[in-house]
Amino acid sequence: MRVNTWLLVATAVIVLSGAFYMNSISADNATRQLQAQLIEAGLTISEISIHEETLKIETKSTSNSSEANIEDIKTIRKIRNEVRSGANGAIKNVDLKITGANAQIIYNGVSNDITRIPDFSNEIVGKLDSELAQEAMYSELKTNGVSVNSVNVTNNVLGGKLATIVLTAEIPEVDSLVPKMEEWITSLNDSYDVGVSQYELTINNKDDETLLYLTADLVYRDFYSWQST
């Protein structure tokens, strides 16, 4: 009887060890896959690991100061889009650190449950194709008297459409244009079902110097921006 008991215990240990080993392989594969996808998207990664539902990642910035630059803001969006795409398993939380060219910490934060759509929001799909949505967006901006440099609407990897908008404005106009842009896009979604779920807004001055860059997700309701000082 004692022999049988030890045999059962030994078998249980082997099974648990095997499960742990397989989970480790699975996590390693998911990490390598995610790292490859983010590098392909243009990120410079110093460290990356996945533990249960949390992605821990450190990226390198080209910034020489302690302030983020536009590429750092794009990095945050790329990571969030990749996690939310669901292509890398059950990641829900992101522990992100961005370090600058001189090893200074530019960004260090943990975001939990980023794959959950807030209760006050909904998925945005839309009925118009990208070309018609782009025409509607351009027309709305011109109607509101905005100096439009370019508008480009494409399919968003998370569903709906991604609008990439470049405007020309003066510094005093910048702060008022940001909330207006969300209002105009929301109005287009509600009235014409254009389906813009995410947008990137760049505002330049007349000398083509960037005054503001904003990336906004209207489904998950997060907004990240860079503004010149």
Coordinates of N, CA and C in Angstrom, one line a residue:
M1 N 0.8 -1.2 0.0 CA 0.0 0.0 0.0 C 0.9 1.3 0.0
R2 N 2.0 1.2 0.8 CA 2.9 2.4 0.8 C 3.5 2.6 -0.5
V3 N 3.9 1.5 -1.2 CA 4.5 1.6 -2.5 C 3.5 2.3 -3.5
N4 N 2.3 1.9 -3.5 CA 1.3 2.5 -4.3 C 1.1 4.0 -4.0
T5 N 1.1 4.3 -2.7 CA 0.9 5.7 -2.3 C 2.1 6.6 -2.9
W6 N 3.3 6.1 -2.7 CA 4.5 6.8 -3.2 C 4.4 6.9 -4.7
L7 N 3.9 5.9 -5.4 CA 3.8 5.9 -6.9 C 2.8 7.0 -7.3
L8 N 1.7 7.1 -6.6 CA 0.7 8.2 -6.9 C 1.3 9.6 -6.7
V9 N 2.0 9.7 -5.6 CA 2.6 11.0 -5.3 C 3.6 11.4 -6.4
A10 N 4.5 10.4 -6.7 CA 5.5 10.7 -7.7 C 4.9 11.0 -9.1
T11 N 3.8 10.3 -9.4 CA 3.1 10.6 -10.7 C 2.5 12.0 -10.7
A12 N 1.9 12.4 -9.5 CA 1.3 13.8 -9.4 C 2.4 14.8 -9.6
V13 N 3.6 14.6 -9.0 CA 4.7 15.6 -9.1 C 5.1 15.7 -10.5
I14 N 5.2 14.6 -11.2 CA 5.6 14.6 -12.6 C 4.6 15.3 -13.5
V15 N 3.3 15.1 -13.2 CA 2.3 15.8 -14.0 C 2.3 17.3 -13.8
L16 N 2.4 17.7 -12.5 CA 2.5 19.1 -12.2 C 3.7 19.8 -12.8
S17 N 4.9 19.1 -12.7 CA 6.1 19.6 -13.3 C 6.0 19.7 -14.8
G18 N 5.3 18.8 -15.4 CA 5.1 18.8 -16.9 C 4.2 20.0 -17.3
A19 N 3.2 20.2 -16.5 CA 2.2 21.3 -16.7 C 3.0 22.7 -16.6
F20 N 3.8 22.8 -15.5 CA 4.5 24.0 -15.3 C 5.5 24.3 -16.5
Y21 N 6.1 23.2 -16.9 CA 7.1 23.3 -18.1 C 6.4 23.7 -19.3
M22 N 5.2 23.2 -19.6 CA 4.4 23.5 -20.8 C 4.0 25.0 -20.7
N23 N 3.5 25.4 -19.5 CA 3.1 26.8 -19.4 C 4.3 27.7 -19.6
S24 N 5.5 27.3 -19.1 CA 6.6 28.2 -19.3 C 7.0 28.3 -20.8
I25 N 6.9 27.2 -21.5 CA 7.1 27.2 -23.0 C 6.1 28.1 -23.7
S26 N 4.8 28.0 -23.3 CA 3.8 28.8 -23.9 C 4.0 30.3 -23.6
A27 N 4.4 30.6 -22.4 CA 4.7 32.0 -22.1 C 5.9 32.5 -22.9
D28 N 6.9 31.7 -23.0 CA 8.1 32.1 -23.8 C 7.7 32.3 -25.2
N29 N 6.9 31.4 -25.8 CA 6.5 31.6 -27.2 C 5.7 32.9 -27.4
A30 N 4.8 33.1 -26.5 CA 3.9 34.3 -26.6 C 4.8 35.6 -26.5
T31 N 5.8 35.5 -25.6 CA 6.7 36.7 -25.4 C 7.5 36.9 -26.7
R32 N 8.0 35.9 -27.3 CA 8.8 36.0 -28.5 C 8.0 36.5 -29.7
Q33 N 6.8 36.0 -29.7 CA 5.9 36.5 -30.8 C 5.5 37.9 -30.7
L34 N 5.2 38.3 -29.4 CA 4.8 39.7 -29.2 C 6.0 40.6 -29.4
Q35 N 7.2 40.2 -29.0 CA 8.4 41.0 -29.2 C 8.6 41.2 -30.7
A36 N 8.5 40.2 -31.5 CA 8.7 40.3 -32.9 C 7.7 41.2 -33.6
Q37 N 6.5 41.2 -33.1 CA 5.4 42.1 -33.7 C 5.7 43.5 -33.3
L38 N 6.1 43.8 -32.1 CA 6.4 45.1 -31.7 C 7.7 45.7 -32.4
I39 N 8.7 44.9 -32.5 CA 9.9 45.3 -33.2 C 9.5 45.6 -34.7
E40 N 8.7 44.8 -35.3 CA 8.2 45.1 -36.7 C 7.5 46.4 -36.7
A41 N 6.8 46.8 -35.6 CA 6.1 48.0 -35.6 C 7.0 49.2 -35.3
G42 N 8.3 49.0 -35.1 CA 9.2 50.1 -35.0 C 9.7 50.3 -33.6
L43 N 9.4 49.5 -32.6 CA 9.8 49.7 -31.2 C 11.2 49.1 -31.0
T44 N 11.9 49.8 -30.1 CA 13.2 49.3 -29.6 C 13.0 48.8 -28.2
I45 N 13.1 47.5 -28.0 CA 12.7 46.9 -26.8 C 14.0 46.5 -26.0
S46 N 14.0 46.9 -24.7 CA 15.2 46.5 -23.9 C 14.9 45.3 -23.1
E47 N 13.6 45.1 -22.7 CA 13.2 44.0 -21.8 C 11.7 43.7 -22.0
I48 N 11.4 42.4 -22.1 CA 10.0 42.1 -22.2 C 9.7 40.7 -21.6
S49 N 8.6 40.6 -20.9 CA 8.2 39.3 -20.3 C 6.7 39.3 -20.1
I50 N 6.1 38.1 -20.1 CA 4.7 38.0 -19.8 C 4.6 37.0 -18.6
H51 N 3.9 37.5 -17.6 CA 3.6 36.7 -16.4 C 2.1 36.7 -16.1
E52 N 1.5 35.5 -16.3 CA 0.0 35.4 -16.2 C -0.6 36.4 -17.1
E53 N -1.3 37.4 -16.6 CA -2.1 38.3 -17.4 C -1.4 39.7 -17.6
T54 N -0.1 39.8 -17.2 CA 0.6 41.0 -17.3 C 1.8 41.0 -18.2
L55 N 1.8 42.0 -19.1 CA 3.0 42.2 -19.9 C 3.9 43.3 -19.3
K56 N 5.1 42.9 -19.1 CA 6.1 43.9 -18.5 C 7.1 44.2 -19.7
I57 N 7.2 45.4 -20.0 CA 8.0 45.8 -21.1 C 8.8 47.1 -20.9
E58 N 10.0 47.2 -21.4 CA 10.8 48.4 -21.3 C 11.2 48.7 -22.7
T59 N 11.0 50.0 -23.1 CA 11.4 50.4 -24.5 C 12.4 51.6 -24.4
K60 N 13.1 51.7 -25.5 CA 14.1 52.8 -25.6 C 13.5 54.0 -26.4
S61 N 13.7 55.2 -25.9 CA 13.3 56.4 -26.5 C 14.5 57.1 -27.1
T62 N 14.3 57.9 -28.1 CA 15.4 58.7 -28.7 C 15.5 60.1 -28.0
S63 N 14.6 60.3 -27.0 CA 14.6 61.6 -26.3 C 15.8 61.8 -25.5
N64 N 16.4 63.0 -25.5 CA 17.6 63.3 -24.7 C 17.2 63.9 -23.4
S65 N 16.0 64.2 -23.2 CA 15.5 64.8 -21.9 C 14.6 63.8 -21.2
S66 N 14.0 64.3 -20.1 CA 13.1 63.5 -19.3 C 11.7 63.6 -19.8
E67 N 11.5 64.3 -20.9 CA 10.2 64.5 -21.5 C 10.0 63.5 -22.7
A68 N 8.8 63.0 -22.8 CA 8.4 62.1 -23.9 C 8.4 62.9 -25.2
N69 N 8.7 62.2 -26.3 CA 8.5 62.8 -27.7 C 7.3 62.1 -28.4
I70 N 7.1 62.5 -29.6 CA 5.9 62.0 -30.3 C 6.0 60.5 -30.5
E71 N 7.2 60.0 -30.8 CA 7.4 58.5 -31.0 C 7.1 57.8 -29.7
D72 N 7.3 58.3 -28.6 CA 7.0 57.7 -27.3 C 5.5 57.5 -27.1
I73 N 4.8 58.6 -27.5 CA 3.3 58.5 -27.5 C 2.8 57.4 -28.4
K74 N 3.4 57.3 -29.6 CA 3.0 56.3 -30.6 C 3.4 54.9 -30.0
T75 N 4.5 54.8 -29.3 CA 4.8 53.5 -28.7 C 3.8 53.0 -27.7
I76 N 3.2 53.9 -26.9 CA 2.2 53.6 -26.0 C 1.0 53.0 -26.7
R77 N 0.6 53.7 -27.8 CA -0.6 53.3 -28.6 C -0.3 51.9 -29.2
K78 N 0.9 51.7 -29.8 CA 1.2 50.5 -30.5 C 1.1 49.3 -29.5
I79 N 1.6 49.5 -28.3 CA 1.6 48.4 -27.3 C 0.1 48.1 -27.0
R80 N -0.6 49.1 -26.7 CA -2.0 48.9 -26.3 C -2.8 48.2 -27.4
N81 N -2.6 48.7 -28.7 CA -3.3 48.0 -29.8 C -3.0 46.6 -29.9
E82 N -1.7 46.3 -29.7 CA -1.2 44.9 -29.9 C -1.8 44.0 -28.8
V83 N -1.9 44.5 -27.6 CA -2.5 43.7 -26.5 C -4.0 43.5 -26.7
R84 N -4.6 44.6 -27.1 CA -6.1 44.6 -27.3 C -6.5 43.7 -28.5
S85 N -5.6 43.5 -29.4 CA -5.9 42.7 -30.6 C -6.2 41.2 -30.2
G86 N -5.7 40.8 -29.0 CA -6.0 39.5 -28.6 C -5.1 38.4 -29.2
A87 N -4.2 38.8 -30.0 CA -3.3 37.9 -30.7 C -2.3 37.2 -29.9
N88 N -2.1 37.7 -28.6 CA -1.1 37.2 -27.8 C -1.6 36.6 -26.5
G89 N -2.7 36.0 -26.6 CA -3.3 35.3 -25.4 C -4.1 36.2 -24.5
A90 N -4.0 36.0 -23.2 CA -4.9 36.6 -22.3 C -4.3 37.8 -21.5
I91 N -3.4 38.5 -22.2 CA -2.8 39.7 -21.5 C -3.9 40.7 -21.3
K92 N -3.9 41.2 -20.0 CA -4.9 42.3 -19.7 C -4.2 43.5 -19.1
N93 N -3.0 43.4 -18.5 CA -2.4 44.5 -17.9 C -1.0 44.8 -18.5
V94 N -0.6 46.0 -18.5 CA 0.6 46.4 -19.1 C 1.4 47.2 -18.1
D95 N 2.7 46.7 -17.8 CA 3.6 47.4 -17.0 C 4.7 48.0 -17.9
L96 N 4.6 49.3 -18.2 CA 5.5 49.8 -19.3 C 6.5 50.9 -18.7
K97 N 7.7 50.7 -19.1 CA 8.7 51.7 -18.8 C 9.4 52.2 -20.0
I98 N 9.5 53.5 -20.2 CA 10.2 54.0 -21.4 C 11.4 54.8 -20.9
T99 N 12.6 54.4 -21.3 CA 13.8 55.1 -20.9 C 14.4 55.9 -22.1
G100 N 15.0 57.0 -21.7 CA 15.6 57.9 -22.8 C 17.0 57.5 -23.2
A101 N 17.5 58.3 -24.1 CA 18.8 58.1 -24.7 C 19.9 58.1 -23.6
N102 N 19.7 58.9 -22.5 CA 20.6 59.0 -21.4 C 20.2 58.2 -20.2
A103 N 19.4 57.2 -20.4 CA 18.9 56.2 -19.4 C 18.0 56.9 -18.4
Q104 N 17.5 58.1 -18.7 CA 16.5 58.7 -17.8 C 15.1 58.1 -18.0
I105 N 14.3 58.0 -16.9 CA 13.0 57.4 -17.1 C 12.0 58.5 -17.6
I106 N 11.4 58.2 -18.7 CA 10.5 59.1 -19.3 C 9.0 58.8 -19.0
Y107 N 8.8 57.5 -18.9 CA 7.4 57.0 -18.5 C 7.6 55.7 -17.8
N108 N 6.8 55.6 -16.7 CA 6.8 54.4 -15.9 C 5.5 54.2 -15.3
G109 N 4.7 53.3 -15.8 CA 3.3 53.1 -15.3 C 2.7 51.8 -15.6
V110 N 1.7 51.4 -14.7 CA 1.0 50.1 -14.9 C -0.4 50.5 -15.2
S111 N -0.9 49.8 -16.3 CA -2.3 50.0 -16.7 C -3.0 48.6 -16.6
N112 N -4.1 48.5 -15.8 CA -4.7 47.3 -15.5 C -6.0 47.1 -16.4
D113 N -6.3 45.9 -16.8 CA -7.6 45.6 -17.4 C -7.8 46.4 -18.7
I114 N -6.8 46.6 -19.5 CA -6.9 47.5 -20.6 C -7.7 46.9 -21.8
T115 N -8.0 45.6 -21.7 CA -8.8 45.0 -22.8 C -10.3 45.1 -22.6
R116 N -10.7 45.7 -21.4 CA -12.1 45.8 -21.1 C -12.7 47.1 -21.6
I117 N -13.7 47.1 -22.4 CA -14.4 48.3 -22.9 C -15.2 48.9 -21.7
P118 N -15.0 50.2 -21.4 CA -15.7 50.8 -20.2 C -17.2 50.7 -20.4
D119 N -17.9 50.6 -19.3 CA -19.4 50.5 -19.3 C -20.1 51.6 -20.1
F120 N -19.4 52.8 -20.1 CA -20.1 54.0 -20.7 C -19.7 54.0 -22.2
S121 N -19.0 53.0 -22.7 CA -18.6 53.0 -24.1 C -19.1 51.8 -24.9
N122 N -19.0 51.8 -26.2 CA -19.4 50.6 -27.0 C -18.4 50.4 -28.1
E123 N -18.5 49.3 -28.8 CA -17.7 49.0 -30.0 C -18.2 50.0 -31.1
I124 N -17.3 50.4 -31.9 CA -17.7 51.2 -33.1 C -17.3 50.5 -34.3
V125 N -18.2 50.3 -35.2 CA -17.9 49.5 -36.4 C -18.1 50.5 -37.7
G126 N -19.4 51.0 -37.8 CA -19.6 51.8 -39.0 C -20.1 51.1 -40.2
K127 N -20.7 51.8 -41.1 CA -21.2 51.2 -42.4 C -20.5 51.7 -43.6
L128 N -19.9 52.9 -43.5 CA -19.2 53.5 -44.7 C -17.9 52.8 -44.9
D129 N -17.5 52.7 -46.2 CA -16.1 52.2 -46.5 C -15.1 53.4 -46.2
S130 N -13.8 53.1 -46.3 CA -12.8 54.0 -45.9 C -12.8 55.3 -46.7
E131 N -13.1 55.1 -48.0 CA -13.1 56.3 -48.9 C -14.2 57.2 -48.6
L132 N -15.4 56.7 -48.4 CA -16.6 57.6 -48.1 C -16.4 58.2 -46.7
A133 N -15.9 57.4 -45.8 CA -15.6 58.0 -44.4 C -14.6 59.1 -44.5
Q134 N -13.6 59.0 -45.3 CA -12.6 60.0 -45.5 C -13.2 61.3 -46.1
E135 N -14.0 61.1 -47.1 CA -14.7 62.3 -47.7 C -15.6 63.0 -46.7
A136 N -16.3 62.2 -45.9 CA -17.2 62.8 -44.9 C -16.4 63.6 -43.8
M137 N -15.2 63.0 -43.4 CA -14.4 63.6 -42.4 C -13.8 64.9 -43.0
Y138 N -13.3 64.9 -44.2 CA -12.7 66.1 -44.8 C -13.8 67.2 -44.9
S139 N -15.0 66.8 -45.4 CA -16.1 67.8 -45.5 C -16.5 68.4 -44.2
E140 N -16.5 67.6 -43.1 CA -16.9 68.1 -41.8 C -15.9 69.1 -41.3
L141 N -14.6 68.8 -41.5 CA -13.6 69.8 -41.1 C -13.6 71.1 -41.8
K142 N -13.7 71.0 -43.1 CA -13.8 72.2 -43.9 C -15.0 73.0 -43.6
T143 N -16.1 72.4 -43.3 CA -17.4 73.1 -43.0 C -17.2 73.9 -41.7
N144 N -16.4 73.3 -40.8 CA -16.1 74.0 -39.5 C -15.0 75.0 -39.6
G145 N -14.5 75.3 -40.8 CA -13.5 76.4 -41.0 C -12.1 76.0 -40.6
V146 N -11.8 74.7 -40.6 CA -10.4 74.3 -40.2 C -9.5 74.2 -41.4
S147 N -8.3 74.6 -41.2 CA -7.3 74.5 -42.3 C -6.7 73.1 -42.3
V148 N -7.2 72.3 -43.3 CA -6.9 70.9 -43.4 C -5.7 70.6 -44.2
N149 N -4.7 70.0 -43.7 CA -3.5 69.6 -44.5 C -3.7 68.3 -45.1
S150 N -4.2 67.3 -44.4 CA -4.5 66.0 -44.9 C -5.5 65.2 -44.0
V151 N -6.2 64.3 -44.6 CA -7.1 63.4 -43.9 C -7.0 62.0 -44.5
N152 N -6.7 61.0 -43.7 CA -6.6 59.6 -44.3 C -7.3 58.7 -43.4
V153 N -8.3 57.9 -43.9 CA -9.1 57.0 -43.1 C -8.8 55.6 -43.6
T154 N -8.4 54.7 -42.7 CA -8.1 53.3 -43.0 C -8.8 52.4 -42.0
N155 N -8.8 51.1 -42.3 CA -9.4 50.1 -41.4 C -8.5 50.1 -40.1
N156 N -9.1 50.1 -39.0 CA -8.4 49.9 -37.7 C -8.3 48.5 -37.3
V157 N -7.1 48.1 -36.8 CA -6.8 46.7 -36.5 C -7.8 46.2 -35.4
L158 N -8.3 47.1 -34.6 CA -9.2 46.7 -33.5 C -10.7 46.8 -33.9
G159 N -11.0 47.1 -35.2 CA -12.3 47.3 -35.6 C -12.7 48.7 -35.8
G160 N -13.6 49.0 -36.7 CA -13.9 50.4 -37.1 C -12.8 51.0 -38.0
K161 N -12.7 52.3 -37.9 CA -11.8 53.0 -38.8 C -10.7 53.8 -37.9
L162 N -9.6 54.0 -38.5 CA -8.5 54.9 -38.0 C -8.4 56.1 -38.9
A163 N -8.7 57.3 -38.3 CA -8.5 58.5 -39.0 C -7.2 59.2 -38.6
T164 N -6.4 59.5 -39.6 CA -5.2 60.2 -39.4 C -5.3 61.6 -40.0
I165 N -5.3 62.6 -39.1 CA -5.7 64.0 -39.5 C -4.5 64.9 -39.2
V166 N -4.2 65.8 -40.2 CA -3.1 66.8 -40.0 C -3.8 68.1 -40.3
L167 N -3.7 69.0 -39.4 CA -4.2 70.4 -39.5 C -3.2 71.4 -39.4
T168 N -3.5 72.6 -39.9 CA -2.6 73.8 -39.7 C -3.3 74.8 -38.8
A169 N -2.6 75.3 -37.8 CA -3.3 76.2 -36.8 C -2.2 77.0 -36.1
E170 N -2.6 78.0 -35.4 CA -1.7 78.8 -34.6 C -1.8 78.4 -33.2
I171 N -0.8 78.7 -32.4 CA -0.8 78.2 -31.0 C -2.0 78.5 -30.2
P172 N -2.6 79.7 -30.2 CA -3.8 79.9 -29.4 C -5.0 79.1 -29.8
E173 N -5.0 78.5 -31.0 CA -6.1 77.7 -31.4 C -6.0 76.2 -31.0
V174 N -4.8 75.8 -30.6 CA -4.6 74.3 -30.4 C -5.5 73.8 -29.3
D175 N -5.5 74.4 -28.1 CA -6.3 73.8 -27.0 C -7.8 73.7 -27.3
S176 N -8.3 74.6 -28.1 CA -9.8 74.5 -28.4 C -10.0 73.5 -29.5
L177 N -9.1 73.2 -30.4 CA -9.3 72.3 -31.4 C -9.4 70.8 -30.9
V178 N -8.7 70.5 -29.9 CA -8.6 69.1 -29.4 C -10.0 68.6 -29.0
P179 N -10.8 69.3 -28.1 CA -12.1 68.8 -27.8 C -13.1 68.9 -29.0
K180 N -12.9 69.9 -29.8 CA -13.8 70.1 -31.0 C -13.6 68.9 -31.9
M181 N -12.4 68.4 -32.1 CA -12.1 67.2 -33.0 C -12.9 66.0 -32.5
E182 N -12.9 65.8 -31.2 CA -13.7 64.6 -30.7 C -15.2 64.8 -30.9
E183 N -15.6 66.1 -30.8 CA -17.0 66.4 -31.0 C -17.4 66.1 -32.4
W184 N -16.6 66.6 -33.4 CA -16.9 66.4 -34.8 C -16.9 64.9 -35.2
I185 N -15.9 64.2 -34.7 CA -15.9 62.8 -35.1 C -17.0 62.0 -34.5
T186 N -17.4 62.3 -33.2 CA -18.5 61.7 -32.6 C -19.8 62.0 -33.3
S187 N -19.9 63.2 -33.8 CA -21.1 63.6 -34.5 C -21.2 62.8 -35.8
L188 N -20.1 62.7 -36.5 CA -20.0 61.9 -37.8 C -20.4 60.4 -37.5
N189 N -19.9 59.9 -36.5 CA -20.2 58.5 -36.1 C -21.7 58.3 -35.9
D190 N -22.3 59.3 -35.1 CA -23.7 59.2 -34.8 C -24.6 59.5 -36.0
S191 N -24.2 60.5 -36.8 CA -25.1 60.9 -37.9 C -25.0 60.1 -39.1
Y192 N -23.7 59.8 -39.5 CA -23.5 59.1 -40.8 C -22.9 57.7 -40.6
D193 N -22.6 57.3 -39.4 CA -22.1 55.9 -39.2 C -20.8 55.7 -39.9
V194 N -19.9 56.7 -39.8 CA -18.6 56.6 -40.4 C -17.7 55.5 -39.8
G195 N -17.9 55.3 -38.5 CA -17.2 54.2 -37.8 C -15.8 54.5 -37.4
V196 N -15.5 55.8 -37.1 CA -14.1 56.1 -36.6 C -14.0 55.7 -35.2
S197 N -13.2 54.7 -34.9 CA -13.0 54.2 -33.5 C -11.7 54.7 -32.9
Q198 N -10.8 55.2 -33.7 CA -9.5 55.7 -33.2 C -9.0 56.7 -34.2
Y199 N -8.4 57.8 -33.6 CA -7.8 58.8 -34.5 C -6.5 59.3 -34.0
E200 N -5.7 59.8 -35.0 CA -4.5 60.5 -34.7 C -4.6 61.9 -35.2
L201 N -4.3 62.9 -34.3 CA -4.4 64.3 -34.7 C -3.1 64.9 -34.6
T202 N -2.6 65.5 -35.7 CA -1.4 66.3 -35.7 C -1.7 67.7 -36.1
I203 N -1.3 68.7 -35.2 CA -1.5 70.1 -35.5 C -0.1 70.8 -35.7
N204 N 0.1 71.3 -36.9 CA 1.3 72.0 -37.3 C 1.0 73.5 -37.4
N205 N 2.1 74.3 -37.2 CA 2.0 75.7 -37.5 C 2.3 76.0 -39.0
K206 N 2.2 77.2 -39.4 CA 2.4 77.6 -40.8 C 3.8 77.2 -41.4
D207 N 4.8 77.1 -40.4 CA 6.1 76.7 -40.8 C 6.3 75.2 -40.8
D208 N 5.2 74.4 -40.6 CA 5.2 73.0 -40.6 C 5.9 72.4 -39.4
E209 N 5.9 73.2 -38.3 CA 6.5 72.7 -37.0 C 5.3 72.1 -36.2
T210 N 5.5 71.0 -35.6 CA 4.4 70.3 -34.9 C 4.2 71.0 -33.6
L211 N 2.9 71.3 -33.4 CA 2.5 71.9 -32.1 C 1.9 70.9 -31.2
L212 N 1.2 69.9 -31.8 CA 0.5 68.9 -31.0 C 0.4 67.6 -31.7
Y213 N 0.5 66.5 -31.0 CA 0.2 65.2 -31.6 C -0.7 64.5 -30.5
L214 N -1.8 63.9 -31.0 CA -2.7 63.2 -30.1 C -3.2 61.9 -30.7
T215 N -3.2 60.9 -29.9 CA -3.8 59.6 -30.3 C -4.9 59.3 -29.4
A216 N -6.1 59.0 -29.9 CA -7.3 58.8 -29.1 C -8.0 57.5 -29.6
D217 N -8.5 56.8 -28.6 CA -9.3 55.6 -28.8 C -10.7 55.9 -28.2
L218 N -11.7 55.9 -29.1 CA -13.0 56.3 -28.7 C -13.8 55.1 -28.2
V219 N -13.3 53.9 -28.3 CA -13.9 52.7 -27.7 C -13.4 52.5 -26.3
Y220 N -12.1 52.4 -26.2 CA -11.5 52.1 -24.9 C -11.3 53.4 -24.0
R221 N -11.5 54.5 -24.7 CA -11.5 55.8 -24.0 C -10.2 56.2 -23.4
D222 N -9.1 56.0 -24.1 CA -7.8 56.5 -23.6 C -7.2 57.5 -24.7
F223 N -6.5 58.5 -24.1 CA -6.0 59.6 -25.0 C -4.6 59.9 -24.5
Y224 N -3.7 60.0 -25.4 CA -2.3 60.3 -25.1 C -1.8 61.4 -26.1
S225 N -1.1 62.4 -25.5 CA -0.7 63.5 -26.4 C 0.7 64.0 -26.1
W226 N 1.2 64.7 -27.1 CA 2.5 65.4 -26.9 C 2.2 66.8 -27.4
Q227 N 2.7 67.8 -26.7 CA 2.5 69.2 -27.1 C 3.8 70.0 -26.9
S228 N 4.1 70.8 -27.9 CA 5.4 71.6 -27.8 C 5.3 72.6 -26.7
T229 N 6.5 73.0 -26.2 CA 6.5 73.9 -25.1 C 7.1 75.2 -25.6

